[in-house]
Coordinates of C-alpha atoms and ligand atoms in Angstrom, one line a residue:
M23 CA 26.5 -13.9 -27.8
I24 CA 26.1 -11.5 -25.0
A25 CA 25.5 -7.9 -25.6
S26 CA 28.4 -5.6 -24.8
I27 CA 26.2 -4.0 -22.1
L28 CA 25.2 -6.5 -19.6
P29 CA 21.7 -7.3 -20.6
T30 CA 20.0 -6.6 -17.0
Y31 CA 17.5 -4.1 -18.7
S32 CA 15.0 -4.7 -21.3
R33 CA 15.4 -1.3 -23.0
A34 CA 12.8 0.6 -25.2
P35 CA 14.0 1.3 -28.6
L36 CA 14.6 5.0 -28.0
T37 CA 17.9 6.8 -27.9
F38 CA 17.6 10.5 -26.4
T39 CA 20.2 13.0 -27.3
S40 CA 19.1 16.2 -25.6
G41 CA 16.6 17.5 -23.2
E42 CA 15.2 20.9 -22.2
G43 CA 12.7 21.2 -19.3
S44 CA 10.1 18.5 -19.4
W45 CA 11.1 17.5 -23.1
L46 CA 13.5 14.9 -24.6
T47 CA 14.6 14.8 -28.1
E48 CA 15.2 11.6 -29.8
A49 CA 18.0 10.8 -32.1
D50 CA 15.6 10.9 -35.1
G51 CA 14.2 14.3 -34.0
R52 CA 11.0 13.3 -32.4
R53 CA 10.1 15.1 -29.1
F54 CA 8.9 13.3 -26.0
L55 CA 7.0 14.8 -23.0
D56 CA 9.0 13.3 -20.2
L57 CA 6.9 12.4 -17.3
G58 CA 9.4 9.9 -15.8
A59 CA 12.2 12.3 -15.2
G60 CA 14.8 9.6 -14.9
I61 CA 12.4 8.0 -12.4
A62 CA 12.1 11.2 -10.1
V63 CA 15.8 12.2 -10.8
N64 CA 15.5 15.2 -13.0
A65 CA 13.7 17.2 -10.3
L66 CA 14.1 20.5 -12.2
G67 CA 13.8 19.0 -15.7
H68 CA 16.7 18.7 -18.2
A69 CA 19.3 21.4 -18.6
H70 CA 18.2 23.5 -16.0
P71 CA 20.2 26.8 -16.6
A72 CA 21.2 27.2 -12.9
L73 CA 22.3 23.6 -12.6
V74 CA 24.2 23.5 -15.8
A75 CA 26.1 26.7 -14.6
A76 CA 26.7 25.3 -11.2
L77 CA 28.3 22.2 -12.8
A78 CA 30.2 24.1 -15.3
E79 CA 31.6 26.5 -12.8
Q80 CA 32.7 23.6 -10.4
A81 CA 34.0 21.7 -13.3
G82 CA 36.3 24.7 -14.2
A83 CA 37.6 25.0 -10.7
L84 CA 38.1 21.5 -9.3
W85 CA 36.5 18.0 -10.1
H86 CA 37.6 15.8 -7.3
V87 CA 39.4 15.8 -4.0
S88 CA 39.3 13.1 -1.4
N89 CA 37.1 13.2 1.6
L90 CA 40.5 13.4 3.4
Y91 CA 40.1 17.1 2.8
N92 CA 37.5 19.7 3.3
I93 CA 35.0 20.1 0.5
P94 CA 33.3 23.5 0.7
A95 CA 30.4 22.5 -1.6
Q96 CA 29.7 19.4 0.6
Q97 CA 29.7 21.5 3.7
Q98 CA 27.3 24.0 2.3
L99 CA 24.9 21.2 1.1
A100 CA 25.2 19.6 4.6
D101 CA 24.3 22.8 6.4
A102 CA 21.4 23.4 4.2
L103 CA 20.0 19.9 4.7
V104 CA 20.7 20.2 8.4
D105 CA 18.8 23.7 8.3
K106 CA 15.8 22.5 6.7
T107 CA 15.2 19.0 8.3
F108 CA 15.2 16.9 11.4
A109 CA 18.8 16.0 10.8
D110 CA 21.9 17.0 12.8
T111 CA 24.4 15.5 10.5
V112 CA 24.7 14.1 6.7
F113 CA 27.0 11.6 4.9
F114 CA 26.9 11.8 1.1
T115 CA 26.9 8.9 -1.2
N116 CA 26.5 8.6 -5.0
S117 CA 23.1 6.6 -4.9
G118 CA 20.2 5.5 -2.9
T119 CA 21.6 2.0 -2.6
E120 CA 24.7 3.3 -0.9
A121 CA 22.6 5.3 1.3
C122 CA 20.6 2.1 2.3
E123 CA 23.8 0.3 3.1
L124 CA 24.8 3.1 5.4
A125 CA 21.5 3.4 7.1
V126 CA 21.8 -0.4 7.9
K127 CA 25.2 -0.1 9.2
M128 CA 24.3 3.1 11.3
A129 CA 21.4 1.3 13.0
R130 CA 23.3 -1.6 13.9
K131 CA 26.4 0.2 15.0
Y132 CA 24.0 2.3 17.2
W133 CA 22.9 -0.8 19.2
S134 CA 26.3 -2.3 19.1
D135 CA 27.8 0.6 20.7
K136 CA 25.1 0.4 23.5
G137 CA 26.1 -3.1 24.3
E138 CA 22.8 -4.4 23.0
D139 CA 22.1 -7.3 20.8
R140 CA 19.8 -5.6 18.3
T141 CA 20.4 -6.3 14.7
E142 CA 16.9 -6.9 13.3
I143 CA 15.5 -4.5 10.9
I144 CA 11.8 -4.6 9.9
T145 CA 10.9 -3.9 6.3
F146 CA 7.7 -4.1 4.3
T147 CA 6.4 -6.0 1.0
G148 CA 6.6 -4.0 -2.0
S149 CA 9.4 -1.9 -0.8
F150 CA 12.5 -1.1 -2.8
H151 CA 15.8 0.0 -1.2
G152 CA 18.2 -0.7 -4.0
R153 CA 20.0 -3.7 -5.5
S154 CA 22.8 -4.3 -3.2
S155 CA 23.0 -7.3 -0.8
A156 CA 21.4 -5.3 2.0
G157 CA 18.9 -3.7 -0.4
I158 CA 17.5 -6.8 -1.8
A159 CA 17.6 -8.6 1.7
A160 CA 15.7 -5.5 2.9
A161 CA 13.0 -5.7 0.1
G162 CA 12.9 -9.4 0.5
S163 CA 11.0 -10.0 -2.8
E164 CA 11.5 -13.2 -4.8
K165 CA 12.1 -11.2 -7.9
M166 CA 15.0 -9.5 -6.5
T167 CA 16.6 -12.0 -4.3
K168 CA 16.2 -15.3 -6.2
G169 CA 19.5 -16.9 -7.0
F170 CA 21.4 -14.2 -4.9
G171 CA 21.6 -16.2 -1.7
P172 CA 22.8 -16.4 0.9
L173 CA 21.1 -13.2 1.8
L174 CA 22.3 -10.6 4.3
P175 CA 20.5 -11.9 7.6
G176 CA 18.5 -9.9 10.0
F177 CA 15.7 -8.5 7.9
T178 CA 12.0 -9.3 8.8
N179 CA 9.9 -8.6 5.7
L180 CA 6.1 -7.8 7.0
E181 CA 3.1 -7.5 4.8
F182 CA 2.5 -3.8 3.8
G183 CA -0.5 -2.4 5.8
D184 CA -0.6 -5.5 8.2
H185 CA -1.0 -3.5 11.6
D186 CA -1.3 -6.7 13.7
A187 CA 1.9 -8.4 12.1
L188 CA 3.7 -5.1 12.9
Q189 CA 2.6 -5.0 16.6
A190 CA 3.5 -8.5 16.9
A191 CA 7.0 -8.1 15.6
A192 CA 7.9 -4.7 17.1
S193 CA 9.8 -5.5 20.3
D194 CA 12.9 -4.2 22.4
Q195 CA 14.8 -6.7 20.3
V196 CA 14.5 -4.8 16.9
A197 CA 17.1 -2.4 15.9
A198 CA 15.1 -0.4 13.3
I199 CA 12.1 -0.3 10.9
M200 CA 12.8 0.9 7.4
I201 CA 9.9 2.1 5.5
E202 CA 9.1 4.4 2.3
P203 CA 6.5 7.0 3.1
V204 CA 5.3 6.6 -0.5
Q205 CA 6.3 3.3 -2.1
G206 CA 7.6 4.1 -5.6
E207 CA 8.6 0.8 -7.4
G208 CA 5.7 -0.9 -5.1
G209 CA 3.2 0.9 -7.2
I210 CA 3.0 4.6 -5.7
R211 CA 1.4 3.3 -2.4
P212 CA 1.4 6.2 0.2
L213 CA 1.6 5.3 3.9
P214 CA -1.3 7.3 5.4
D215 CA -0.4 10.0 7.8
A216 CA -1.9 8.2 10.6
C217 CA 0.1 5.1 10.0
L218 CA 3.3 7.1 9.8
K219 CA 2.5 8.5 13.2
G220 CA 1.6 5.2 14.5
L221 CA 4.8 3.9 13.4
R222 CA 6.6 6.7 15.2
D223 CA 4.7 5.9 18.4
L224 CA 5.6 2.1 18.0
C225 CA 9.1 2.9 17.5
D226 CA 9.3 5.3 20.5
Q227 CA 7.5 2.7 22.7
H228 CA 10.4 0.0 22.1
G229 CA 13.3 2.4 21.3
I230 CA 13.4 1.3 17.7
L231 CA 15.1 3.4 15.2
M232 CA 12.8 4.8 12.5
I233 CA 14.4 4.8 9.1
L234 CA 12.6 6.4 6.1
D235 CA 13.6 5.8 2.6
E236 CA 12.8 9.0 0.9
V237 CA 14.9 8.3 -2.1
Q238 CA 12.0 8.6 -4.5
C239 CA 9.5 10.6 -2.5
G240 CA 11.7 13.2 -1.1
M241 CA 13.2 16.4 -2.3
G242 CA 10.0 18.2 -3.0
R243 CA 8.2 15.4 -4.8
T244 CA 5.2 15.3 -2.6
G245 CA 4.9 19.0 -2.2
K246 CA 6.9 19.1 1.0
L247 CA 10.7 19.0 1.0
F248 CA 10.2 15.5 2.5
A249 CA 7.4 13.3 2.5
H250 CA 7.3 12.6 6.2
E251 CA 6.6 16.3 7.1
W252 CA 3.0 15.7 6.1
A253 CA 2.5 13.5 8.9
G254 CA 4.2 15.9 11.4
V255 CA 6.7 13.1 12.6
T256 CA 10.4 12.9 12.0
P257 CA 12.7 9.7 11.4
D258 CA 15.9 9.0 13.1
I259 CA 17.6 8.3 9.8
M260 CA 16.7 9.1 6.3
L261 CA 17.8 7.9 2.8
V262 CA 17.8 10.7 0.1
A263 CA 19.1 10.3 -3.5
K264 CA 17.3 10.7 -7.0
G265 CA 16.1 14.2 -7.0
I266 CA 18.6 15.7 -4.6
G267 CA 21.4 15.7 -7.4
G268 CA 18.8 16.9 -10.2
G269 CA 20.5 14.3 -12.6
F270 CA 24.0 14.2 -11.3
P271 CA 24.6 11.2 -9.1
L272 CA 24.1 12.1 -5.4
G273 CA 22.7 10.4 -2.3
A274 CA 22.7 11.1 1.3
V275 CA 22.0 9.7 4.6
L276 CA 20.5 12.2 7.1
A277 CA 20.5 11.5 10.8
T278 CA 19.9 12.7 14.4
E279 CA 23.1 13.2 16.5
D280 CA 21.8 10.2 18.7
A281 CA 21.1 7.8 15.8
A282 CA 24.6 8.7 14.2
S283 CA 26.6 8.3 17.3
G284 CA 28.1 5.0 16.5
M285 CA 29.7 6.4 13.3
T286 CA 33.0 8.0 14.3
A287 CA 36.0 8.4 12.3
G288 CA 37.1 5.2 10.3
T289 CA 33.6 3.5 10.5
H290 CA 32.5 4.5 7.1
G291 CA 33.7 6.2 4.0
S292 CA 33.3 6.7 0.1
T293 CA 35.8 7.6 -2.6
Y294 CA 33.2 9.7 -4.6
G295 CA 30.6 10.5 -2.1
G296 CA 30.1 14.2 -1.5
N297 CA 32.5 15.1 -4.4
P298 CA 32.7 18.8 -5.4
L299 CA 30.8 18.3 -8.9
A300 CA 27.7 16.3 -7.1
C301 CA 27.6 18.8 -4.3
A302 CA 27.8 21.9 -6.2
V303 CA 24.8 20.8 -8.3
G304 CA 23.1 19.5 -5.1
A305 CA 23.5 22.7 -3.2
K306 CA 21.9 24.5 -6.0
V307 CA 18.9 22.0 -6.3
M308 CA 18.6 22.4 -2.7
E309 CA 18.6 26.2 -2.8
I310 CA 15.7 26.1 -5.5
V311 CA 13.6 23.1 -4.2
G312 CA 14.0 24.0 -0.6
D313 CA 12.2 27.3 -1.1
D314 CA 8.8 27.6 0.3
A315 CA 7.4 29.5 -2.7
F316 CA 8.7 26.7 -5.1
L317 CA 7.1 23.9 -2.9
A318 CA 3.8 25.9 -3.1
E319 CA 4.0 25.8 -6.7
V320 CA 4.6 21.9 -6.7
N321 CA 1.4 21.7 -4.7
R322 CA -0.5 23.9 -7.0
K323 CA 0.8 21.9 -10.1
A324 CA -0.1 18.7 -8.4
G325 CA -3.6 19.7 -7.6
L326 CA -4.0 20.6 -11.4
F327 CA -2.5 17.5 -12.6
R328 CA -4.4 15.3 -10.2
Q329 CA -7.8 16.9 -11.1
K330 CA -7.3 16.5 -14.7
L331 CA -6.0 12.9 -14.1
E332 CA -9.3 12.3 -12.3
G333 CA -11.1 13.4 -15.4
L334 CA -8.9 11.1 -17.6
V335 CA -9.9 8.1 -15.4
A336 CA -13.6 8.9 -15.5
A337 CA -13.2 9.3 -19.3
Y338 CA -11.5 6.0 -19.9
P339 CA -12.9 3.4 -17.1
D340 CA -11.8 0.5 -19.4
V341 CA -8.1 1.7 -19.4
F342 CA -7.7 3.3 -15.9
E343 CA -9.0 2.4 -12.6
A344 CA -7.8 5.3 -10.3
V345 CA -5.3 8.0 -9.5
R346 CA -3.0 7.6 -6.4
G347 CA -0.2 9.1 -4.9
S348 CA 1.0 12.5 -3.3
G349 CA 2.0 15.8 -4.9
L350 CA 3.8 15.2 -8.2
M351 CA 4.5 11.3 -7.2
L352 CA 1.4 10.2 -9.1
G353 CA 0.3 6.8 -10.1
L354 CA -2.4 5.6 -12.5
K355 CA -3.7 2.2 -11.5
C356 CA -4.5 0.7 -14.8
K357 CA -7.2 -1.9 -15.8
A358 CA -5.4 -2.4 -19.2
A359 CA -1.8 -3.7 -18.8
N360 CA 0.4 -1.0 -17.6
S361 CA 3.2 -2.0 -20.1
D362 CA 0.5 -1.3 -22.8
V363 CA 0.0 2.1 -21.5
V364 CA 3.8 2.8 -21.2
N365 CA 4.5 1.4 -24.7
T366 CA 1.5 3.0 -26.4
G367 CA 2.6 6.2 -24.7
F368 CA 6.1 5.9 -26.9
G369 CA 4.1 6.3 -30.1
Q370 CA 2.2 9.4 -28.6
G371 CA 5.4 11.0 -27.6
V372 CA 4.9 10.7 -23.9
L373 CA 7.2 9.0 -21.4
T374 CA 5.8 7.3 -18.3
V375 CA 7.3 4.5 -16.0
P376 CA 5.6 1.1 -14.9
A377 CA 5.7 0.1 -11.3
A378 CA 4.3 -3.0 -9.6
D379 CA 0.6 -3.4 -8.9
N380 CA -0.2 -2.6 -12.6
V381 CA 0.4 1.0 -12.0
V382 CA 1.9 3.7 -14.4
R383 CA 4.2 6.3 -12.5
L384 CA 3.9 9.9 -13.4
L385 CA 7.0 11.5 -11.9
P386 CA 7.5 14.8 -14.0
A387 CA 9.8 17.5 -13.2
L388 CA 8.7 19.5 -10.2
N389 CA 8.7 22.7 -12.3
I390 CA 6.6 21.3 -15.2
P391 CA 4.9 24.1 -16.8
D392 CA 0.9 24.0 -16.7
D393 CA 0.7 23.8 -20.4
D394 CA 2.8 20.7 -20.5
I395 CA 0.5 19.0 -17.6
A396 CA -2.5 19.9 -20.0
L397 CA -0.7 18.3 -22.7
A398 CA 0.4 15.3 -20.8
V399 CA -3.2 14.4 -19.9
E400 CA -4.3 15.0 -23.5
K401 CA -1.4 12.6 -24.7
L402 CA -2.5 10.0 -21.9
G403 CA -6.1 10.3 -23.4
Q404 CA -4.8 9.6 -26.8
V405 CA -3.0 6.5 -25.4
A406 CA -6.3 5.3 -23.8
E407 CA -8.1 5.9 -27.2
Q408 CA -5.6 3.9 -29.0
I409 CA -5.7 1.0 -26.3
K410 CA -9.5 1.1 -26.5
G411 CA -9.3 0.8 -30.4
D412 CA -6.7 -1.9 -30.4
D413 CA -8.9 -3.9 -27.9
A414 CA -12.2 -3.5 -30.0
Ligands
PLP4 C1 15.6 4.3 -6.6 C2 15.5 3.8 -5.1 C3 16.5 3.3 -4.4 C4 17.9 3.1 -4.9 O1 18.6 4.1 -5.3 P1 19.7 4.0 -6.5 O2 20.2 5.3 -6.7 O3 19.0 3.1 -7.7 O4 20.8 3.1 -5.9 C5 16.4 3.0 -3.0 N1 15.1 3.4 -2.4 C6 14.1 4.0 -3.2 C7 12.7 4.2 -2.6 C8 14.2 4.1 -4.6 O5 13.3 4.7 -5.2

């Protein structure tokens, strides 16, 4: 008999009933150090008092109004994002997937309005852009697309890091190139700054729109508000979600005035996108994470964490191979099976997230206390000891 919850996830036998900061409490009372943060969602940890207050205050005033009317919290958040980024305009969604949908529509509409037949979007292996028809066609992996055809046409999936293939595919017929500055699901694979710069040049050369998917790597995760800032280039369109709502469902598409020029009244919409509850929380997240002093702390913590992780890898070369990533978007490339590391972690009271390429992701709350960073590495050391013991 099928489970009453559609069985698309194989879930760990854990049921969390409350959370505070970087910690989650299981129904049986055990406490877990959360290095997954809902897969980079709980950017400020669990139950951050300022976010709880923002949500409660908005909940007491007004839950929902249609986008047929003005929504002050949405305006406030849009203004803050425009103020702090390359973008001139923002559309709010409820998820990263919906942001991907709009980005694809926006790019195609841009060229359609110019009377040009440019619909092709270049994407890369190992990427993840959500599970909608556009999202899976964009990622192009067998695992995500098998059985779901016919796929949305118009995506060319190139080998990640194959510069020659990219040079050959880029032309004045291409509508857009979509890429994650740091691949998340693909195994914490950062695009070197020089490559992102080169990609910007290539896009400029052919008039191609550059779409960055910062759903996982954005919102302070790498130590800049958005990851592309490290390379000193800006996209035309950007997808944001996960961290922006701090745990409340919220996503966004940010764009330049030019890239967004096709999206006039009636061309797109969302019932829930940009609702008062989500935007009240999002505005508070933005206020905290968008602060330079906060981002400086993320960088300091990231340096501390990374240094300790390098020590861990050196101490357990049979279990771990390397540390990779940017800021607090960290990956442990494993020699043992990454699933063993994650599952053994459950017993040691530490939560990590697997990714492709045999990597374990560490995506802690951006405000994780230094003591918890030290404890995290200690627990990961115990995990490695146990795996070594099991193998012996
Ligand atoms: C999680 C993710 C998405 C999809 O976001 P959802 O909110 O799950 O729809 C898209 N792109 C990237 C890079 C992601 O990590």
